[in-house]
Short mmCIF file of C-alpha atoms and ligand atoms in Angstrom, two decimals:
data_model
loop_
_atom_site.label_atom_id
_atom_site.label_comp_id
_atom_site.label_asym_id
_atom_site.label_seq_id
_atom_site.Cartn_x
_atom_site.Cartn_y
_atom_site.Cartn_z
CA MET A 5 -127.43 -0.35 1.10
CA LEU A 6 -127.79 -0.44 -2.58
CA HIS A 7 -124.07 0.78 -2.63
CA PHE A 8 -123.25 -2.04 -0.19
CA HIS A 9 -124.56 -4.71 -2.43
CA SER A 10 -123.03 -3.19 -5.53
CA THR A 11 -119.71 -3.34 -4.03
CA ARG A 12 -120.02 -7.16 -2.86
CA LEU A 13 -121.16 -7.66 -6.31
CA ARG A 14 -118.11 -5.70 -7.80
CA ARG A 15 -115.88 -7.30 -5.69
CA ALA A 16 -117.40 -10.80 -6.45
CA LEU A 17 -116.93 -10.04 -10.10
CA ALA A 18 -113.29 -8.75 -9.52
CA ALA A 19 -112.49 -12.18 -7.48
CA LEU A 20 -113.90 -14.05 -10.90
CA ALA A 21 -111.96 -11.55 -13.07
CA LEU A 22 -108.82 -12.82 -11.12
CA THR A 23 -109.43 -16.59 -11.47
CA VAL A 24 -110.16 -15.89 -15.33
CA LEU A 25 -106.85 -13.63 -15.53
CA ALA A 26 -105.06 -16.77 -13.72
CA LEU A 27 -106.60 -19.36 -16.21
CA ALA A 28 -106.39 -17.11 -19.31
CA ALA A 29 -102.88 -16.59 -21.04
CA ALA A 30 -101.16 -13.98 -19.50
CA GLY A 31 -101.24 -10.73 -21.24
CA CYS A 32 -103.82 -11.58 -23.82
CA GLY A 33 -106.88 -9.86 -22.48
CA LYS A 34 -110.00 -9.59 -24.30
CA ASP A 35 -111.44 -6.24 -25.60
CA GLY A 36 -113.31 -4.59 -22.57
CA SER A 37 -111.10 -6.28 -20.09
CA PRO A 38 -108.68 -4.45 -17.82
CA PRO A 39 -105.25 -4.07 -19.35
CA VAL A 40 -102.88 -6.77 -17.94
CA LYS A 41 -99.31 -6.16 -17.76
CA GLY A 42 -97.34 -9.43 -18.64
CA PRO A 43 -93.74 -10.10 -18.99
CA GLU A 44 -92.93 -9.95 -22.62
CA GLY A 45 -90.70 -12.77 -23.99
CA SER A 46 -88.82 -10.29 -26.19
CA GLU A 47 -87.53 -8.09 -23.25
CA LEU A 48 -86.08 -11.34 -21.24
CA PRO A 49 -82.42 -12.19 -21.52
CA GLN A 50 -81.20 -15.28 -23.10
CA TYR A 51 -78.79 -17.11 -21.19
CA PRO A 52 -75.81 -18.62 -23.10
CA VAL A 53 -75.84 -22.61 -22.08
CA VAL A 54 -72.35 -23.46 -20.66
CA LYS A 55 -70.77 -25.91 -22.69
CA SER A 56 -69.50 -29.28 -21.46
CA PHE A 57 -70.16 -28.47 -17.95
CA GLN A 58 -69.40 -31.20 -15.45
CA LEU A 59 -70.08 -31.25 -11.61
CA PRO A 60 -69.27 -34.94 -10.50
CA ASP A 61 -69.43 -34.20 -6.79
CA SER A 62 -73.14 -33.47 -7.24
CA PRO A 63 -75.63 -36.50 -7.26
CA THR A 64 -78.45 -34.00 -8.27
CA TRP A 65 -76.65 -33.12 -11.31
CA GLU A 66 -75.40 -36.26 -12.21
CA LYS A 67 -79.07 -37.53 -12.35
CA ALA A 68 -80.20 -34.81 -14.20
CA LYS A 69 -77.34 -35.29 -16.64
CA ARG A 70 -78.45 -38.99 -17.06
CA ARG A 71 -82.14 -37.63 -17.47
CA GLY A 72 -81.27 -34.62 -20.05
CA HIS A 73 -82.88 -31.81 -18.15
CA LEU A 74 -83.41 -30.21 -14.74
CA VAL A 75 -86.79 -30.68 -12.79
CA VAL A 76 -87.64 -27.63 -11.07
CA GLY A 77 -90.28 -27.05 -8.45
CA ALA A 78 -92.06 -23.57 -8.54
CA LYS A 79 -95.46 -21.76 -8.00
CA GLU A 80 -97.98 -21.21 -10.80
CA ASP A 81 -100.13 -18.68 -9.31
CA GLN A 82 -97.99 -15.61 -8.11
CA PRO A 83 -98.07 -12.71 -10.53
CA TYR A 84 -94.59 -11.44 -11.92
CA LEU A 85 -92.91 -14.36 -9.72
CA GLY A 86 -94.15 -17.74 -10.99
CA GLU A 87 -97.20 -18.06 -13.27
CA ARG A 88 -98.15 -20.92 -15.40
CA ASP A 89 -100.38 -20.23 -18.47
CA PRO A 90 -102.74 -23.24 -18.56
CA ALA A 91 -103.22 -23.07 -22.44
CA SER A 92 -99.58 -23.58 -23.24
CA GLY A 93 -98.33 -24.86 -19.99
CA LEU A 94 -95.63 -22.35 -19.95
CA TYR A 95 -94.30 -20.70 -16.59
CA THR A 96 -93.06 -17.00 -16.66
CA GLY A 97 -91.84 -14.57 -13.79
CA PHE A 98 -88.87 -13.63 -11.98
CA ASP A 99 -88.53 -16.87 -10.27
CA ILE A 100 -88.80 -18.65 -13.56
CA GLU A 101 -85.77 -16.58 -14.99
CA ILE A 102 -83.56 -17.54 -12.25
CA ALA A 103 -84.39 -21.15 -12.75
CA LYS A 104 -83.35 -20.43 -16.52
CA MET A 105 -80.04 -19.12 -15.44
CA MET A 106 -79.21 -21.72 -13.10
CA SER A 107 -80.16 -24.41 -15.84
CA ALA A 108 -77.76 -22.74 -18.45
CA ALA A 109 -74.84 -22.29 -16.06
CA LEU A 110 -75.41 -26.19 -15.15
CA GLY A 111 -75.30 -26.95 -19.16
CA PHE A 112 -78.65 -27.59 -19.53
CA PRO A 113 -80.59 -25.34 -22.10
CA PRO A 114 -83.46 -23.53 -20.43
CA SER A 115 -86.04 -24.53 -22.85
CA THR A 116 -85.57 -28.19 -21.78
CA ILE A 117 -86.64 -27.40 -17.76
CA GLN A 118 -89.31 -29.52 -16.49
CA PHE A 119 -91.14 -27.27 -14.13
CA LYS A 120 -93.74 -28.86 -11.16
CA THR A 121 -95.89 -26.64 -9.30
CA ILE A 122 -95.00 -27.32 -5.74
CA ALA A 123 -97.00 -25.66 -2.85
CA SER A 124 -95.09 -23.83 0.12
CA ALA A 125 -95.95 -26.59 2.31
CA ASN A 126 -94.69 -29.41 0.17
CA ARG A 127 -91.19 -27.93 -0.74
CA GLU A 128 -88.92 -29.66 1.62
CA THR A 129 -90.47 -33.49 1.15
CA SER A 130 -90.25 -32.86 -2.69
CA LEU A 131 -86.48 -31.97 -2.54
CA GLN A 132 -85.83 -34.89 0.34
CA ASN A 133 -87.67 -37.54 -1.74
CA GLY A 134 -85.99 -36.41 -5.28
CA GLN A 135 -89.10 -35.44 -6.98
CA ILE A 136 -87.54 -32.20 -7.99
CA ASP A 137 -83.73 -31.10 -8.53
CA LEU A 138 -83.87 -27.49 -7.27
CA TYR A 139 -86.81 -25.17 -6.34
CA VAL A 140 -87.21 -21.68 -7.20
CA GLY A 141 -90.63 -20.05 -5.67
CA THR A 142 -90.38 -17.25 -3.33
CA TYR A 143 -88.61 -19.77 -0.70
CA THR A 144 -87.28 -17.86 2.35
CA ILE A 145 -84.13 -18.96 3.54
CA ASN A 146 -84.04 -19.72 7.31
CA ASP A 147 -82.07 -22.03 9.92
CA MET A 148 -85.24 -24.24 10.52
CA ARG A 149 -85.49 -25.02 6.88
CA LYS A 150 -81.71 -25.33 6.58
CA LYS A 151 -82.09 -28.54 8.65
CA LEU A 152 -83.84 -30.11 5.95
CA VAL A 153 -82.75 -28.70 2.39
CA GLY A 154 -79.80 -26.59 1.30
CA PHE A 155 -80.17 -22.89 -0.21
CA ALA A 156 -78.10 -21.11 -2.79
CA GLY A 157 -78.47 -17.52 -2.93
CA PRO A 158 -80.44 -15.19 -1.72
CA TYR A 159 -81.14 -13.91 -5.14
CA TYR A 160 -83.98 -11.45 -3.57
CA LEU A 161 -85.01 -9.93 -0.19
CA ALA A 162 -88.74 -9.61 0.09
CA GLY A 163 -90.67 -8.52 3.53
CA GLN A 164 -93.79 -9.58 5.04
CA GLY A 165 -96.83 -7.45 4.11
CA LEU A 166 -100.61 -7.30 4.29
CA LEU A 167 -103.11 -7.09 1.20
CA VAL A 168 -106.40 -5.75 1.99
CA ARG A 169 -109.47 -4.52 0.13
CA SER A 170 -109.04 -1.01 -1.26
CA ASP A 171 -111.72 0.53 1.19
CA GLU A 172 -110.42 -0.87 4.19
CA ASP A 173 -109.48 1.62 6.78
CA ASP A 174 -108.82 -0.21 9.93
CA ILE A 175 -105.81 -2.56 8.84
CA LYS A 176 -102.63 -0.40 8.82
CA GLY A 177 -100.18 -2.88 10.06
CA PRO A 178 -100.12 -6.02 11.77
CA GLN A 179 -100.79 -4.58 15.05
CA ASP A 180 -104.35 -4.27 13.78
CA LEU A 181 -105.09 -7.68 12.94
CA ALA A 182 -106.43 -8.64 16.43
CA GLY A 183 -110.08 -10.43 15.80
CA LYS A 184 -109.43 -10.26 12.02
CA ARG A 185 -109.39 -12.83 9.60
CA VAL A 186 -106.28 -12.94 8.07
CA CYS A 187 -105.48 -15.50 5.34
CA SER A 188 -101.69 -17.26 4.22
CA ALA A 189 -100.26 -20.28 2.65
CA ALA A 190 -99.92 -23.60 5.02
CA GLY A 191 -96.21 -24.13 5.65
CA SER A 192 -95.18 -20.49 5.15
CA THR A 193 -92.93 -18.26 7.10
CA PRO A 194 -95.99 -15.52 7.20
CA ALA A 195 -98.18 -17.73 8.40
CA GLN A 196 -96.02 -18.98 11.06
CA ARG A 197 -95.02 -15.40 12.12
CA ILE A 198 -99.00 -14.49 12.61
CA GLN A 199 -99.25 -17.48 14.72
CA ALA A 200 -96.03 -16.41 16.98
CA ASP A 201 -96.07 -12.90 17.21
CA TYR A 202 -99.96 -11.97 16.53
CA PRO A 203 -101.95 -14.69 18.18
CA LYS A 204 -105.03 -12.51 18.52
CA ALA A 205 -105.31 -12.60 14.63
CA ASP A 206 -107.72 -15.61 13.31
CA LEU A 207 -105.29 -17.20 10.65
CA VAL A 208 -107.03 -19.39 7.98
CA THR A 209 -104.30 -20.99 5.93
CA TYR A 210 -105.00 -22.66 2.53
CA ASP A 211 -102.47 -24.28 -0.02
CA THR A 212 -101.92 -21.13 -2.15
CA TYR A 213 -102.10 -17.41 -1.99
CA SER A 214 -104.49 -17.01 -4.89
CA VAL A 215 -107.23 -18.71 -2.81
CA CYS A 216 -106.70 -16.23 -0.19
CA VAL A 217 -107.07 -13.15 -2.66
CA ASP A 218 -110.30 -14.74 -3.97
CA ASN A 219 -111.41 -15.13 -0.11
CA LEU A 220 -110.51 -11.28 0.58
CA LEU A 221 -112.34 -10.29 -2.64
CA THR A 222 -115.39 -12.00 -1.74
CA PHE A 223 -115.18 -10.73 1.97
CA GLN A 224 -114.45 -14.14 3.49
CA VAL A 225 -111.16 -12.92 5.19
CA ASP A 226 -110.22 -9.23 6.15
CA ALA A 227 -106.56 -9.36 5.14
CA VAL A 228 -103.92 -11.75 2.95
CA THR A 229 -100.69 -11.77 4.49
CA THR A 230 -97.18 -12.79 2.77
CA ASP A 231 -94.28 -11.47 1.22
CA ASP A 232 -94.66 -7.93 -0.08
CA ALA A 233 -93.15 -9.26 -3.87
CA ILE A 234 -96.23 -11.51 -3.87
CA LEU A 235 -98.74 -8.90 -2.73
CA LEU A 236 -97.86 -6.28 -5.00
CA GLY A 237 -98.37 -8.67 -7.92
CA TYR A 238 -101.83 -9.45 -6.98
CA ALA A 239 -102.86 -6.13 -6.31
CA ALA A 240 -101.55 -4.94 -9.86
CA LYS A 241 -103.71 -7.20 -11.41
CA VAL A 242 -106.83 -5.36 -9.62
CA PRO A 243 -105.77 -2.17 -8.54
CA ASP A 244 -108.93 -0.62 -7.95
CA GLU A 245 -109.81 -3.44 -5.47
CA LEU A 246 -106.75 -4.34 -3.62
CA LYS A 247 -103.94 -2.23 -1.99
CA VAL A 248 -100.68 -3.38 0.10
CA VAL A 249 -100.47 -1.44 3.33
CA GLY A 250 -97.96 -0.61 5.79
CA LYS A 251 -94.28 -1.23 5.92
CA PRO A 252 -92.78 -4.84 5.47
CA PHE A 253 -92.37 -6.33 8.96
CA SER A 254 -89.92 -9.46 8.50
CA GLU A 255 -87.06 -10.10 6.01
CA GLU A 256 -87.62 -13.08 3.62
CA PRO A 257 -84.26 -13.68 1.77
CA TYR A 258 -85.16 -15.81 -1.02
CA GLY A 259 -83.26 -18.71 -1.92
CA ILE A 260 -82.86 -21.77 -4.37
CA GLY A 261 -83.89 -24.97 -2.74
CA VAL A 262 -81.44 -27.85 -3.39
CA PRO A 263 -81.18 -31.44 -1.47
CA ARG A 264 -79.34 -31.18 1.68
CA GLY A 265 -75.90 -32.05 1.48
CA ASP A 266 -75.28 -31.56 -1.95
CA ASN A 267 -72.81 -28.76 -1.71
CA ALA A 268 -71.19 -29.04 -4.81
CA LEU A 269 -74.66 -28.14 -6.49
CA ARG A 270 -75.15 -25.25 -3.98
CA PHE A 271 -71.84 -23.70 -4.63
CA ALA A 272 -72.29 -24.03 -8.54
CA LEU A 273 -75.58 -22.29 -7.99
CA ASP A 274 -73.75 -19.50 -5.67
CA ASP A 275 -71.50 -18.74 -8.46
CA ALA A 276 -73.89 -18.48 -11.01
CA LEU A 277 -75.88 -16.18 -9.34
CA VAL A 278 -72.72 -13.92 -8.73
CA LYS A 279 -72.06 -14.01 -12.23
CA ASP A 280 -75.67 -13.03 -13.50
CA GLU A 281 -75.89 -10.27 -10.85
CA LYS A 282 -72.39 -8.94 -12.34
CA ASN A 283 -73.24 -9.39 -16.11
CA GLY A 284 -76.48 -7.70 -15.92
CA ASP A 285 -78.93 -10.44 -16.36
CA TRP A 286 -80.36 -10.58 -13.15
CA ARG A 287 -81.19 -6.88 -13.55
CA LYS A 288 -82.87 -7.43 -17.21
CA ALA A 289 -84.89 -10.36 -15.92
CA TYR A 290 -86.16 -8.53 -12.82
CA ASP A 291 -87.19 -5.57 -14.99
CA ALA A 292 -88.96 -7.55 -17.45
CA THR A 293 -90.85 -9.48 -14.66
CA LEU A 294 -91.32 -8.60 -10.98
CA GLY A 295 -90.59 -4.93 -11.92
CA LEU A 296 -93.84 -4.71 -13.70
CA SER A 297 -95.69 -4.68 -10.30
CA GLY A 298 -93.94 -1.37 -9.72
CA VAL A 299 -90.99 -1.58 -7.53
CA PRO A 300 -87.76 -0.67 -9.43
CA ALA A 301 -84.80 -3.13 -9.42
CA PRO A 302 -83.29 -3.12 -5.99
CA LYS A 303 -79.49 -4.09 -5.37
CA PRO A 304 -79.46 -8.17 -5.02
CA PRO A 305 -78.63 -8.99 -1.53
CA PRO A 306 -75.16 -10.80 -1.35
CA VAL A 307 -74.87 -14.49 -1.75
CA ASP A 308 -74.43 -16.38 1.27
CA ARG A 309 -72.28 -19.10 0.66
CA TYR A 310 -72.40 -20.92 4.03
CA PRO A 311 -69.88 -23.87 4.76
CA ALA A 312 -70.76 -27.41 3.21
CA SER A 313 -73.35 -29.05 5.48
N1 LIG B 485 -91.23 -16.50 1.47
C1 LIG B 485 -92.18 -17.13 2.15
C2 LIG B 485 -91.93 -18.75 2.62
O1 LIG B 485 -91.16 -19.13 1.86
C3 LIG B 485 -93.87 -16.93 1.92
C4 LIG B 485 -93.98 -17.31 0.36
C5 LIG B 485 -94.25 -18.70 0.25
O2 LIG B 485 -95.19 -19.45 0.93
O3 LIG B 485 -93.70 -19.20 -0.84
O4 LIG B 485 -92.54 -19.33 3.64
#
């Protein structure tokens, strides 16, 4: 009993620690706090800005040109992918590096990007109403979403996985979720898949995965489900408390969201991705960010330059 309580206490403290981590500047842990691996600026590539770039057929690019910089939607609480340091307001992670590469290729210095945090459920509307020019944040390309927005890429291939507490023995894959409380983000493909394919699971959704992870650490849910790339980042932050189990059970190709119909922009981004994969920048960016969660750089998936739509 005593052990049970102390475990609960430990978990509650871990949840608190994770929240504090999210609030503290990445990588600057105080004495006594667990070492936190964070992207190091010095290892990140610099992306040369393409001079006198023009894209007159893209209304999105023209608007950004008049404004003087890109406005990019992103995530702010996904370790190694998209994280915002609340003290400085700076965004870091693999998705952020992809956004910087794209900015440079479109003729805008990466340092000028204005990032906006947009939750999974709000991505399509924010692209449709012109609130953002691009979206780079673990955004799965699929046919349903292609009716609403355009996608450059993919630039990474993830797969749905499960995150549980480290002493969880019952959940090893999605087949074990019947009667379990499973947390995911509203409007995400992993939440939709649980509803469609594992209806016996008790699905709860929030705006963000970090709320799900806090709920897991405090025993309010039994598992968190989303892409393995995201879950590995959370597990890496508190490895004694959390583990990723089983094999990925979907394919989640990450694309760069653009307003639907802006084919000129989409093709320019496809070209830029191909170039950055060839010249080694993609790989360097991965190694300095997502690679820190423990998975060596894969070969990027082929860019799918689908016809103008
Ligand atoms: N890649 C999935 C999606 O686009 C899950 C991650 C997320 O919610 O951003 O829905």
